[in-house]
Coordinates of C-alpha atoms in Angstrom, one line a residue:
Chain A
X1 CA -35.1 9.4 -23.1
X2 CA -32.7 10.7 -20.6
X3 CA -29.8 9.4 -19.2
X4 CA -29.8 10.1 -15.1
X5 CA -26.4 11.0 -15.5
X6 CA -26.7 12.9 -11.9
X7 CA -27.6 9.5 -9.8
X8 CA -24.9 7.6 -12.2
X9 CA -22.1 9.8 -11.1
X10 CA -23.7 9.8 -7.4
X11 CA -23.4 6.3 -7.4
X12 CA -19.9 6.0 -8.9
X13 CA -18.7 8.5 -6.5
X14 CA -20.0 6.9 -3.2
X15 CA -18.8 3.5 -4.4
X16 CA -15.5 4.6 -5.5
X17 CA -15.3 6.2 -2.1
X18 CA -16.6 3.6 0.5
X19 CA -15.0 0.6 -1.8
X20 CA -11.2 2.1 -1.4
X21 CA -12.4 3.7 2.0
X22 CA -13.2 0.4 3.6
X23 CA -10.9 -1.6 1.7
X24 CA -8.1 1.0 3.1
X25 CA -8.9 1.1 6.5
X26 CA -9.5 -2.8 6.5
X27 CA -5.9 -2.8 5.1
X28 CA -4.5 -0.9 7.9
X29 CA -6.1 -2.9 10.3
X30 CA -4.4 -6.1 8.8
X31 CA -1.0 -3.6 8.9
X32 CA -1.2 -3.0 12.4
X33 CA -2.0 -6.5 13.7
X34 CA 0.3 -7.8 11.6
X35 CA 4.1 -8.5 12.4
X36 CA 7.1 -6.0 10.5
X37 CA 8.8 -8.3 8.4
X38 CA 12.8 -8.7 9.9
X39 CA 15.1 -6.0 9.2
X40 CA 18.0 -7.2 6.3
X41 CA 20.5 -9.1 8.2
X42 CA 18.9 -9.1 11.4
X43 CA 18.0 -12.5 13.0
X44 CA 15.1 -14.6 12.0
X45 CA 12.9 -13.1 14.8
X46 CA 10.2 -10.9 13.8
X47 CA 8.8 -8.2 16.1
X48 CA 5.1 -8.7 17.3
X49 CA 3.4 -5.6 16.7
X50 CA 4.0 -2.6 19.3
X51 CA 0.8 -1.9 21.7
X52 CA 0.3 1.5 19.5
X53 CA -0.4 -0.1 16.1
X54 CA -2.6 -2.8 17.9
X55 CA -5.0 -0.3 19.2
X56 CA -5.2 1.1 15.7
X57 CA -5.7 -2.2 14.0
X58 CA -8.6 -2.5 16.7
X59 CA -9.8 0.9 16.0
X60 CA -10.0 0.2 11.9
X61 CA -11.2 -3.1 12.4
X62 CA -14.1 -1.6 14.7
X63 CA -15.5 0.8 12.0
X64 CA -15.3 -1.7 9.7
X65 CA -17.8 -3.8 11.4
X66 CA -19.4 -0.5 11.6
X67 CA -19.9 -0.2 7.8
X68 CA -20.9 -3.5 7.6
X69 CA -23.3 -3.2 10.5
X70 CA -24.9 -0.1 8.5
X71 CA -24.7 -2.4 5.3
X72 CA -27.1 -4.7 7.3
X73 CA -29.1 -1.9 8.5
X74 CA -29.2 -0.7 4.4
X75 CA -31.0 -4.5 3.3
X76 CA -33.3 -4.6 6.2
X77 CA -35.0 -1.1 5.8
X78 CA -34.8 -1.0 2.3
Chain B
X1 CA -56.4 -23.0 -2.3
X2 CA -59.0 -25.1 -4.0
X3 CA -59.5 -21.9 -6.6
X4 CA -56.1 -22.4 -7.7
X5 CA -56.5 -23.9 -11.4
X6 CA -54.3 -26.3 -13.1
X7 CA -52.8 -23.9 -14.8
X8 CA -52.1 -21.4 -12.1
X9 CA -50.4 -24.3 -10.5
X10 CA -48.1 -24.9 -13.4
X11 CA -47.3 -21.2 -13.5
X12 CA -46.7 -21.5 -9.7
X13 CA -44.3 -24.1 -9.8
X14 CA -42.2 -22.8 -12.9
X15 CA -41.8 -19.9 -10.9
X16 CA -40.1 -21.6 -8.0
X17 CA -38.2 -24.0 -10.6
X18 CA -36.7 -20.1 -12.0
X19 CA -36.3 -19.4 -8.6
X20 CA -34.2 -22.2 -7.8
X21 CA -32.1 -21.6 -11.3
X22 CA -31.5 -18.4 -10.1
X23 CA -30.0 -19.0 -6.8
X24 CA -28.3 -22.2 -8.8
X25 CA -26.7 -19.3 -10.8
X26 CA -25.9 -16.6 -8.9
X27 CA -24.3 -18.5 -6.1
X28 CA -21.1 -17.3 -8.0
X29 CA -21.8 -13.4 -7.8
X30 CA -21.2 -13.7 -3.7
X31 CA -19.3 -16.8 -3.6
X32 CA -17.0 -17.4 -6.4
X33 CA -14.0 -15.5 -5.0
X34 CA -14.6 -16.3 -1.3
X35 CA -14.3 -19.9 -2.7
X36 CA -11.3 -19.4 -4.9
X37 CA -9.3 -17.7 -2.4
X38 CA -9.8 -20.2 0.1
X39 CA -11.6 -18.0 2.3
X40 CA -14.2 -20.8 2.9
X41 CA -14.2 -24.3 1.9
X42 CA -16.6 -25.0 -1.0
X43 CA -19.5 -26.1 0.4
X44 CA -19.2 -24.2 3.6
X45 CA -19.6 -21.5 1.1
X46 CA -22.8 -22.2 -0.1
X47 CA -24.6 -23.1 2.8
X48 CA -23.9 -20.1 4.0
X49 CA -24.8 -18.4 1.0
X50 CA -28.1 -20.2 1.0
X51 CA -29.3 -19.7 4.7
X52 CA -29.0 -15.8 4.1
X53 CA -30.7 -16.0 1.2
X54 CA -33.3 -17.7 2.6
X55 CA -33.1 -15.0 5.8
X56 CA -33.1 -12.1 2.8
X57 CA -36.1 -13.3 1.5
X58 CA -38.1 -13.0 4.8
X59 CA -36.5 -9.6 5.5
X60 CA -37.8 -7.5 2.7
X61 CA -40.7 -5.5 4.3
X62 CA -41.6 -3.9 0.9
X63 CA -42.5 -6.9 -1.3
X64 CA -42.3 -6.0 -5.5
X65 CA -45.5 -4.5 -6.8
X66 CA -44.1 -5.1 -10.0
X67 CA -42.7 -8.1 -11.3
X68 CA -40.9 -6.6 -14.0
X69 CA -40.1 -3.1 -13.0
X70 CA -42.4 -1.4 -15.5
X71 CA -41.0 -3.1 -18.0
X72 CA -43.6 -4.7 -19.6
X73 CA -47.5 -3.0 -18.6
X74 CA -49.0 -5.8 -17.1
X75 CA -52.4 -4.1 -17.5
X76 CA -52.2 -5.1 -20.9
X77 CA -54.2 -8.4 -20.7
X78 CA -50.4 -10.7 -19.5
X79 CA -52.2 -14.1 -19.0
X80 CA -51.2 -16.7 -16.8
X81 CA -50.2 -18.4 -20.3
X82 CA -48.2 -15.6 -20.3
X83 CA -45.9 -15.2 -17.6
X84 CA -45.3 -19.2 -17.4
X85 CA -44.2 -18.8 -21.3
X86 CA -41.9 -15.9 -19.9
X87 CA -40.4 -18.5 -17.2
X88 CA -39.8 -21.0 -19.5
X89 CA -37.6 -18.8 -21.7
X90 CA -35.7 -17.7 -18.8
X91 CA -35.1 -21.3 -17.1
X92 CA -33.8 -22.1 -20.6
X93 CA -31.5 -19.6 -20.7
X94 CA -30.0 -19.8 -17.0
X95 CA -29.7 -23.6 -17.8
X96 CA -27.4 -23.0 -21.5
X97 CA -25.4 -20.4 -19.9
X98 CA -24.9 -22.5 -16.9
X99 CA -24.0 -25.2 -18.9
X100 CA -21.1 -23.3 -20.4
X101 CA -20.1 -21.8 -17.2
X102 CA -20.9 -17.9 -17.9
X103 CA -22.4 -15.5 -15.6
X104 CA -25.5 -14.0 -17.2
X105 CA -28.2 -12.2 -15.2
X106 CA -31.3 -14.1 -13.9
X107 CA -33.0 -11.2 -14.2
X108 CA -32.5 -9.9 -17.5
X109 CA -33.1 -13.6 -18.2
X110 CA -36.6 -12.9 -16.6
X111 CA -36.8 -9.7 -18.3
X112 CA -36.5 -11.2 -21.6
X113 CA -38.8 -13.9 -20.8
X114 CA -41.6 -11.6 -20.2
X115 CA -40.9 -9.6 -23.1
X116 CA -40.4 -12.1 -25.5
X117 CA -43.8 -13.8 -24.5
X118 CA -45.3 -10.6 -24.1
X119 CA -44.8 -9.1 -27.8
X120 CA -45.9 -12.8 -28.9
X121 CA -49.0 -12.4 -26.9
X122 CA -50.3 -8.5 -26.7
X123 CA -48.3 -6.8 -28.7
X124 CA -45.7 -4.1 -28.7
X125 CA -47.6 -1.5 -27.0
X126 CA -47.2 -4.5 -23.5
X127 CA -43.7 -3.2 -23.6
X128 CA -42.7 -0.3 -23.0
X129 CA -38.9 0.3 -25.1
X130 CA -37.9 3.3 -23.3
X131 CA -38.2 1.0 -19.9
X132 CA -35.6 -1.8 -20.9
X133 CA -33.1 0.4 -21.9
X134 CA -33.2 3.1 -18.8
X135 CA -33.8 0.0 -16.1
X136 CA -31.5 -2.9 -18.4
X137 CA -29.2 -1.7 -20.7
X138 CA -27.1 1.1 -19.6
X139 CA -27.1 -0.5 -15.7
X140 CA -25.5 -3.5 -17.6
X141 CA -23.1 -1.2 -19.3
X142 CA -22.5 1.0 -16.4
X143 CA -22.1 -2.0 -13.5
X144 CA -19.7 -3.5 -14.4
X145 CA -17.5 -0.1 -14.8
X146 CA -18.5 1.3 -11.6
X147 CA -17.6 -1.9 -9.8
X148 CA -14.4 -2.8 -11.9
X149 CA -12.9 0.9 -11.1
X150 CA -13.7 0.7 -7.7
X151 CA -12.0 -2.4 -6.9
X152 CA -9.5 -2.1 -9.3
X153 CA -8.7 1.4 -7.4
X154 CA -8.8 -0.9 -3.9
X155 CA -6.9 -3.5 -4.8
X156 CA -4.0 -1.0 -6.0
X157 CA -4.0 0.8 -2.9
X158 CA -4.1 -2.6 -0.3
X159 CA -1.3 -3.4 -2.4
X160 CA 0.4 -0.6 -1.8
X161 CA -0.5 -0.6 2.1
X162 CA 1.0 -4.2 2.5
X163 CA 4.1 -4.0 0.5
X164 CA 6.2 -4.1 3.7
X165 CA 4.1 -6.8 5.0
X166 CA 4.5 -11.2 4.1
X167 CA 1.5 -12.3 2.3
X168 CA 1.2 -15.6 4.3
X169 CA 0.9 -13.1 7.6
X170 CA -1.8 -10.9 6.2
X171 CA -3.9 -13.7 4.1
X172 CA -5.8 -14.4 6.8
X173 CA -7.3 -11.1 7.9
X174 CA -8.3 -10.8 4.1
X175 CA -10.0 -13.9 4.2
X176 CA -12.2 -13.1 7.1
X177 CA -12.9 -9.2 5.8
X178 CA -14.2 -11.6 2.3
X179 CA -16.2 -13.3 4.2
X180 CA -18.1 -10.5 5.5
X181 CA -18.3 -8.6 2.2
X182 CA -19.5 -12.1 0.8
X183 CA -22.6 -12.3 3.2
X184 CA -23.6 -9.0 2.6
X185 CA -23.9 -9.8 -1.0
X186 CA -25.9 -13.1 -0.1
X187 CA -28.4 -11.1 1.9
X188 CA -29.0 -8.3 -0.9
X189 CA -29.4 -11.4 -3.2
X190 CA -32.2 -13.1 -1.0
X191 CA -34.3 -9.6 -0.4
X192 CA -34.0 -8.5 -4.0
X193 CA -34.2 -11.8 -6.4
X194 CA -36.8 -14.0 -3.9
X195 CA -38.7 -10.9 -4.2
X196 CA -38.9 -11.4 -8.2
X197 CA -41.1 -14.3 -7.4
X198 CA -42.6 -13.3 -4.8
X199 CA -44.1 -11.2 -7.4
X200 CA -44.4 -13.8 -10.3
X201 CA -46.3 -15.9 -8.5
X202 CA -48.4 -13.2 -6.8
X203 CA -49.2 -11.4 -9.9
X204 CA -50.7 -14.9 -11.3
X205 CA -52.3 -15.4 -8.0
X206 CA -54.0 -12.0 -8.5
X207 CA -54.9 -12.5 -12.3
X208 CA -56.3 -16.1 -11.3
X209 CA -58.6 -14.2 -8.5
X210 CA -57.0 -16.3 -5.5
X211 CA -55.9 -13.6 -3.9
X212 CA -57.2 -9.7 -4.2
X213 CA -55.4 -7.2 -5.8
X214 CA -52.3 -5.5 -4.1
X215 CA -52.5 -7.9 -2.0
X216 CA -49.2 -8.9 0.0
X217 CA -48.5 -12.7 -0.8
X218 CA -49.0 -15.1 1.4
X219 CA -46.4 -16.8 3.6
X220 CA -46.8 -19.9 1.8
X221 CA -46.0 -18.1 -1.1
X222 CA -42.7 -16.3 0.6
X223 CA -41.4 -19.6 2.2
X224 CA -41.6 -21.6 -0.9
X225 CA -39.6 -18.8 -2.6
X226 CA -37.0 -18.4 0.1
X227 CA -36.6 -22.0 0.2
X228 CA -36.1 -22.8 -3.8
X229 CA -33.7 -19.7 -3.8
X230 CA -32.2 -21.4 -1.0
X231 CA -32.2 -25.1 -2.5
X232 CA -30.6 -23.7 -5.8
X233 CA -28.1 -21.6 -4.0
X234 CA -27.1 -24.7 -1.9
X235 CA -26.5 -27.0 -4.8
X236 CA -24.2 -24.2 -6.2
X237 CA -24.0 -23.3 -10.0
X238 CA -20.1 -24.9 -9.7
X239 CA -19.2 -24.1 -13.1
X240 CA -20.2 -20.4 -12.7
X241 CA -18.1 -20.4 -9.6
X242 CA -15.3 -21.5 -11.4
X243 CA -15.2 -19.2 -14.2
X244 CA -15.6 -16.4 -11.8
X245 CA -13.3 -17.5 -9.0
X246 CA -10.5 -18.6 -11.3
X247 CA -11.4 -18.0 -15.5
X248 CA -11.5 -14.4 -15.4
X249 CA -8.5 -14.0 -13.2
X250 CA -6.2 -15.5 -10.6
X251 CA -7.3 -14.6 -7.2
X252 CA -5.4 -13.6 -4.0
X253 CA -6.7 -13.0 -1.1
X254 CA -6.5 -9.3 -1.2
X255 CA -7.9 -8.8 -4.8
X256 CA -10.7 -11.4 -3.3
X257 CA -11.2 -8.9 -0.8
X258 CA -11.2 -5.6 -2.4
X259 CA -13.7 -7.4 -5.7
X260 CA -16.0 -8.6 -3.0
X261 CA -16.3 -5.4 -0.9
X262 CA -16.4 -3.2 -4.0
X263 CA -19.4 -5.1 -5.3
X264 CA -21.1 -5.0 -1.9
X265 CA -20.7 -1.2 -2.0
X266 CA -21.8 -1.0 -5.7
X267 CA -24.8 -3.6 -5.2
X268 CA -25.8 -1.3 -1.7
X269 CA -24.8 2.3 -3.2
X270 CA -26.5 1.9 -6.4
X271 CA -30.1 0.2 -5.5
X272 CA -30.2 3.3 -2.1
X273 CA -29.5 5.9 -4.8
X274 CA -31.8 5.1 -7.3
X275 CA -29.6 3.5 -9.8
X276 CA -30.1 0.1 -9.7
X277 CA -27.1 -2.1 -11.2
X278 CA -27.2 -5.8 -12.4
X279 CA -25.8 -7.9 -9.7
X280 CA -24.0 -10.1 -12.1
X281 CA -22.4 -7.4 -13.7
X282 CA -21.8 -5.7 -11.2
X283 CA -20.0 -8.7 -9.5
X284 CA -18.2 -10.1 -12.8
X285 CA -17.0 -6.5 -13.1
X286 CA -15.4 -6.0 -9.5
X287 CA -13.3 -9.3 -10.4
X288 CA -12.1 -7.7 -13.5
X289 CA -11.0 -4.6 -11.7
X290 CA -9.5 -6.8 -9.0
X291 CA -7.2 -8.5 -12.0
X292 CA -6.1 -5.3 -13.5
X293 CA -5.5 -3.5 -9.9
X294 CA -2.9 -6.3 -8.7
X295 CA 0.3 -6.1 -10.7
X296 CA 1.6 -8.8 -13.2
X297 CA -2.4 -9.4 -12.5
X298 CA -3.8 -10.8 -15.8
X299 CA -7.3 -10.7 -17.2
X300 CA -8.4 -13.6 -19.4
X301 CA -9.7 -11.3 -21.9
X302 CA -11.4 -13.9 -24.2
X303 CA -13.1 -15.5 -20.8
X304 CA -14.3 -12.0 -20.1
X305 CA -15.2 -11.7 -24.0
X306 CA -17.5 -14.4 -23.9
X307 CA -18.8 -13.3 -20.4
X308 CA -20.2 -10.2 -22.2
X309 CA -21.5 -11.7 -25.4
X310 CA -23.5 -13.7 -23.2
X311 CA -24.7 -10.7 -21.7
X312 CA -25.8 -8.7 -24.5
X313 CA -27.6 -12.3 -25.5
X314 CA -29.3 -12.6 -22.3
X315 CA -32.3 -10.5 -23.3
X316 CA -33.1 -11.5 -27.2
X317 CA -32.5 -14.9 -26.4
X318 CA -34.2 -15.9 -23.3
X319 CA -37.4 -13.3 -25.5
X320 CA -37.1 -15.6 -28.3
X321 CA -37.5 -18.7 -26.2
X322 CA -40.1 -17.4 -24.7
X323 CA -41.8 -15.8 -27.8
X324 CA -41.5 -19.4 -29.1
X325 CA -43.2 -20.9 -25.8
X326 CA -46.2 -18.1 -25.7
X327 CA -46.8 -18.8 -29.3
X328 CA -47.0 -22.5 -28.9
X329 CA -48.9 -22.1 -25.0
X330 CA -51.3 -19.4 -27.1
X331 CA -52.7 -22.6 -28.9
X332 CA -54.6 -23.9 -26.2
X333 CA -54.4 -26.2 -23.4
X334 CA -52.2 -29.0 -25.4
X335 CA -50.2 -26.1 -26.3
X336 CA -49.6 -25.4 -22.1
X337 CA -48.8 -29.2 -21.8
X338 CA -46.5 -29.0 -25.2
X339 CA -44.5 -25.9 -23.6
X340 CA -44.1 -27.9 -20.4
X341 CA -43.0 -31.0 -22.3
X342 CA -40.5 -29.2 -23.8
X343 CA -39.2 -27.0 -21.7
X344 CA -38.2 -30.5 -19.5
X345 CA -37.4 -32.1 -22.4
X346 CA -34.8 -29.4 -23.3
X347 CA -33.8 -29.0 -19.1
X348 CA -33.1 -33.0 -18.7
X349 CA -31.1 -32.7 -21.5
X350 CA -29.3 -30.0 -20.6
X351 CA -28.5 -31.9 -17.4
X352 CA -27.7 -35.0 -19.3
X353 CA -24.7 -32.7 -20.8
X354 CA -23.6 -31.1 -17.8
X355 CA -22.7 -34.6 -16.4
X356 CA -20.5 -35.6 -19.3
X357 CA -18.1 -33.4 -17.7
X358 CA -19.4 -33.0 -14.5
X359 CA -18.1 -29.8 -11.8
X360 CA -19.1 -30.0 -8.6
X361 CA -17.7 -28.8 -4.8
X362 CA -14.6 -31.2 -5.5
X363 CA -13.1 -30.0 -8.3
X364 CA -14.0 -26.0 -8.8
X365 CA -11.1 -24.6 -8.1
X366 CA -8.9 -26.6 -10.2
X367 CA -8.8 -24.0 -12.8
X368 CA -10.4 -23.0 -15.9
X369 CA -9.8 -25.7 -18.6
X370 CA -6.8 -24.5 -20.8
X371 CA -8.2 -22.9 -23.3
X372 CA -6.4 -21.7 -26.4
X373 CA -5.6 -17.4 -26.1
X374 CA -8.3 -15.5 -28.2
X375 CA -7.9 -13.0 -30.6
X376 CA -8.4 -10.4 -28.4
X377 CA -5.5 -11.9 -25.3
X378 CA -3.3 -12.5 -27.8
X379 CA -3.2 -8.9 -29.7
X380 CA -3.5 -7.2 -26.1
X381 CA -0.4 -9.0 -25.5
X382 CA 1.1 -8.0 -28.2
X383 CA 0.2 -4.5 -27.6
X384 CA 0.6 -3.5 -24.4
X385 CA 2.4 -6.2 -21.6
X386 CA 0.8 -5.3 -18.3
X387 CA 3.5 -4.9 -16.2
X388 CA 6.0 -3.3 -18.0
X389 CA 4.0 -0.5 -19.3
X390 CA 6.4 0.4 -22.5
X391 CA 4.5 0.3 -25.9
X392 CA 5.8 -2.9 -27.6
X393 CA 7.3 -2.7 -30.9
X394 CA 4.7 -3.5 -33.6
X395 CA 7.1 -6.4 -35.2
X396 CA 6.9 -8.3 -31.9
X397 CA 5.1 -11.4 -31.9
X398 CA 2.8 -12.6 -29.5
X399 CA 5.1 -15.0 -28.1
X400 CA 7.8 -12.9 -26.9
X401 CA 6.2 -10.0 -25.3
X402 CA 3.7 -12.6 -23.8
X403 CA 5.9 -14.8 -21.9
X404 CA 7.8 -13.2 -19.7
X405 CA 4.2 -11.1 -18.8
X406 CA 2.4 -13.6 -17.7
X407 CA 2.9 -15.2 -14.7
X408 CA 0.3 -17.6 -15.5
X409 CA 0.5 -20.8 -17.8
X410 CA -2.2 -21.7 -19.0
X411 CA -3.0 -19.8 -22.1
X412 CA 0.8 -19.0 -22.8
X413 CA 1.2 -22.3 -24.1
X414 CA -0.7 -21.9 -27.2
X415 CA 0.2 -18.3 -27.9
X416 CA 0.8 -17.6 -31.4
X417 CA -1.3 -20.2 -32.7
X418 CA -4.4 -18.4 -32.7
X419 CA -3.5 -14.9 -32.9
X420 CA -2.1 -16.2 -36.9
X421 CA -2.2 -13.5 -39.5
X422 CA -5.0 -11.4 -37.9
X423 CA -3.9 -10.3 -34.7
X424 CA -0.5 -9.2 -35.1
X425 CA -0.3 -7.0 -38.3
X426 CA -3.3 -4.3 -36.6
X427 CA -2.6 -4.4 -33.2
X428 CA -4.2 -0.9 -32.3
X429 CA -7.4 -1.3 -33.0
X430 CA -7.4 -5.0 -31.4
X431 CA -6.6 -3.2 -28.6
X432 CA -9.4 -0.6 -28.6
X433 CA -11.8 -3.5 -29.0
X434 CA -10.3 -5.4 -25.8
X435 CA -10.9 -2.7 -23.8
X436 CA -14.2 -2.0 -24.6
X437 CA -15.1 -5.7 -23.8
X438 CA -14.2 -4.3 -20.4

């Protein structure tokens, strides 16, 4: 009896990997679309999020759906 | 039709009554965190569940040639009498553990099933020993590992990311990102476990010369699965959601998140690479991480504890129900009729129980039923508090490391109660036993 320690790692690697990778970018998404918290002592106000970080949060968001998309595509042709 | 016997029938219909257990029971491995974070109300949450795994079932193109995987060689003269003594074990089993809330795998349930009625019935050379441990044991022991570093790793760093950021701001967007991780694993669910009887009942189809051999199964036969998958899933295993969404841990929406992604990228990574991991485990596992990867997170070790012994007793117990069932259906027709008896008999009364203390959509997420700290919390405590990180002083009790720790009230309460003379004097090797529970 032998242990497929080859696909075990395999699969530990590319789930370690798209887990924190998606995770990540889903996080910095959530980052840029969210407001900055207001600076210590400054008024109640917060600042929306500048037109920059938006675009990113877009762009992160967008491959996300992307993974997800391919997720799909993984269940259907399997 | 008309060629379908009586007893092909009976087989037919256990196998959508397992079917329906185990959507019933594994609502929790896609659900249970997308419920306890609030991502989606309770029963929005299972409707959703159930309509993909109804979609799941009629999207698998390849349908299982095998119902057991090459487990068990089902040349070797597996009777109807059989397989339906196989079922019964595993409905038994889905029901008990239900009944006391625990994530277990329908399909090692299965598994066992078929090998406990199988050794009954043939004989030791109808299962083949090198087969359960390469396709049951070490993915058990290796899921829940793969998925709990994963998310624990994930959760750490969205933690990190959103430090600057106010949790009520960025709870939404987690919530929706759960969502979509949750639905993913609701469609793998529907193409991989309706499948399993898709096969059940095809393989007594074939042995009962209905249908030919090799055969793909009929749509009647895919519907009928789809839909009990779907009925079960609907009606939600509640008490498995609740152990899951709140015993093991406490969830926020970010540790919801990262536990439901990482099992949606263990469940897809592992079955397209070859490696096929338990979904339960797998799932159960990514929650774990999640609690360890958030800090002053807490896991609820002795939860967890009995979460595992349930595991390991998934496979001998549902095989000796079974064995018990093909000896008895082996008799004979009143034997068949005896097994079926029973195996209501036990079912109604393991419903009768459930509704002493009933759990439903209304009242999952109220939070596991204080339960007094195990051996192994306690000593963990009194070993290593999470957040602090510095060794604790062996003469510290329980109670004072413990406190200021947790966050969480429930089990504090009764802290040095349990862990009495046994825990505190030997808290090393406590330790090394907690963390192999993991």
């Amino acid at each position: 009896m032998t242990i497929d320690w080859t696909a075990l790692g395999q699969v530990f690697g590319v789930t370690l990997v798209v887990t924190v990778g998606i995770v990540g970018l889903f996080t910095v998404g959530i980052v840029g679309a969210s407001r900055k918290p207001a600076q210590e002592g400054a008024a109640v106000a917060v600042a929306a999020p500048g037109a920059g970080a938006r675009t990113g949060a877009v762009a992160a968001f967008a491959l996300c759906a992307v993974a997800v998309a391919y997720g799909i595509y993984l269940i259907v042709a399997a | 039709m008309e060629h379908i016997t009586l007893l092909i029938g009976i087989v037919i219909v256990t196998a959508l009554v397992f079917d329906f257990t185990n959507g019933f029971h594994d609502t929790a491995n896609a659900m249970a965190t997308t419920i306890s974070t609030g991502a989606l109300r309770p029963k929005t949450a299972v409707a959703m569940s159930a309509v993909l795994n109804l979609v799941g079932a009629f999207l698998s193109v390849e349908v299982a040639k095998t119902i057991s995987g090459g487990i068990i060689d089902e040349g070797a003269g597996i009777r109807p009498e059989v397989i339906f003594a196989g079922l019964v074990g595993a409905i038994v089993w889905n029901l008990l553990t239900w009944l006391a809330g625990l994530p277990s795998s329908s399909s090692h349930a299965l598994f066992g099933g078929l090998i406990g009625a199988t050794l009954v019935s043939v004989g030791t050379h109808g299962v083949h020993g090198e087969a359960v441990v390469m396709k049951v044991l070490i993915p058990a022991v290796a899921a829940p590992f793969v998925a709990g570093l994963a998310a624990m790793a994930a959760t750490r760093l969205t933690y990190r990311l959103t430090r600057n950021r106010d949790e009520t701001d960025t709870a939404k967007g987690y919530r929706a990102g759960q969502i979509a991780s949750a639905a993913l694993v609701s469609l793998a669910h529907g193409t991989n476990d309706a499948q399993k009887t898709m096969g059940v009942i095809t393989l007594a189809l074939i042995t009962g010369g209905v249908v030919a051999p090799h055969a793909d199964p009929p749509l009647w036969v895919i519907a009928s699965a789809g839909l009990a998958i779907a009925l079960g899933t609907y009606l939600g295993g509640w008490r498995i959601i609740r152990t899951m969404g709140k015993g093991i841990t406490d969830i926020q929406p970010p540790q919801g998140f990262a536990a439901q992604t990482g099992a949606a990228a263990t469940i897809l990574a592992s079955s397209h690479l070859g490696f096929a991991l338990s979904t339960t485990q797998v799932c159960s596992g990514a929650v774990m991480g999640s609690g360890l990867g958030r800090k002053g997170g807490v896991v609820r070790w002795s939860t967890a504890g009995r979460m595992v012994a349930a595991w390991g007793l998934t496979l001998p117990a549902a095989g000796a129900v079974a064995a018990g069932a093909a000896f008895l259906a082996g008799q004979g027709d009143w034997g068949v009729a005896a097994v079926a008896v029973l195996g209501l008999g036990i079912c109604g009364a393991i419903w009768a129980a459930s509704r002493r203390k009933p759990i439903d959509h209304t009242n999952v997420n109220e939070g596991p039923a204080a339960e007094p700290a195990g051996v192994v919390t306690a000593a963990l405590r009194s070993v290593s508090p999470p957040p602090a990180g510095q060794p604790a002083p062996a003469s510290d009790t329980p109670d004072t490391t413990g406190v200021p720790a947790q966050p969480t009230a429930p089990d504090a309460e009764v802290p040095a109660e349990p862990a009495g003379p046994d825990a505190t004097p030997t808290p090393a090797p406590r330790a090394k036993a907690a963390t192999v529970t993991r």
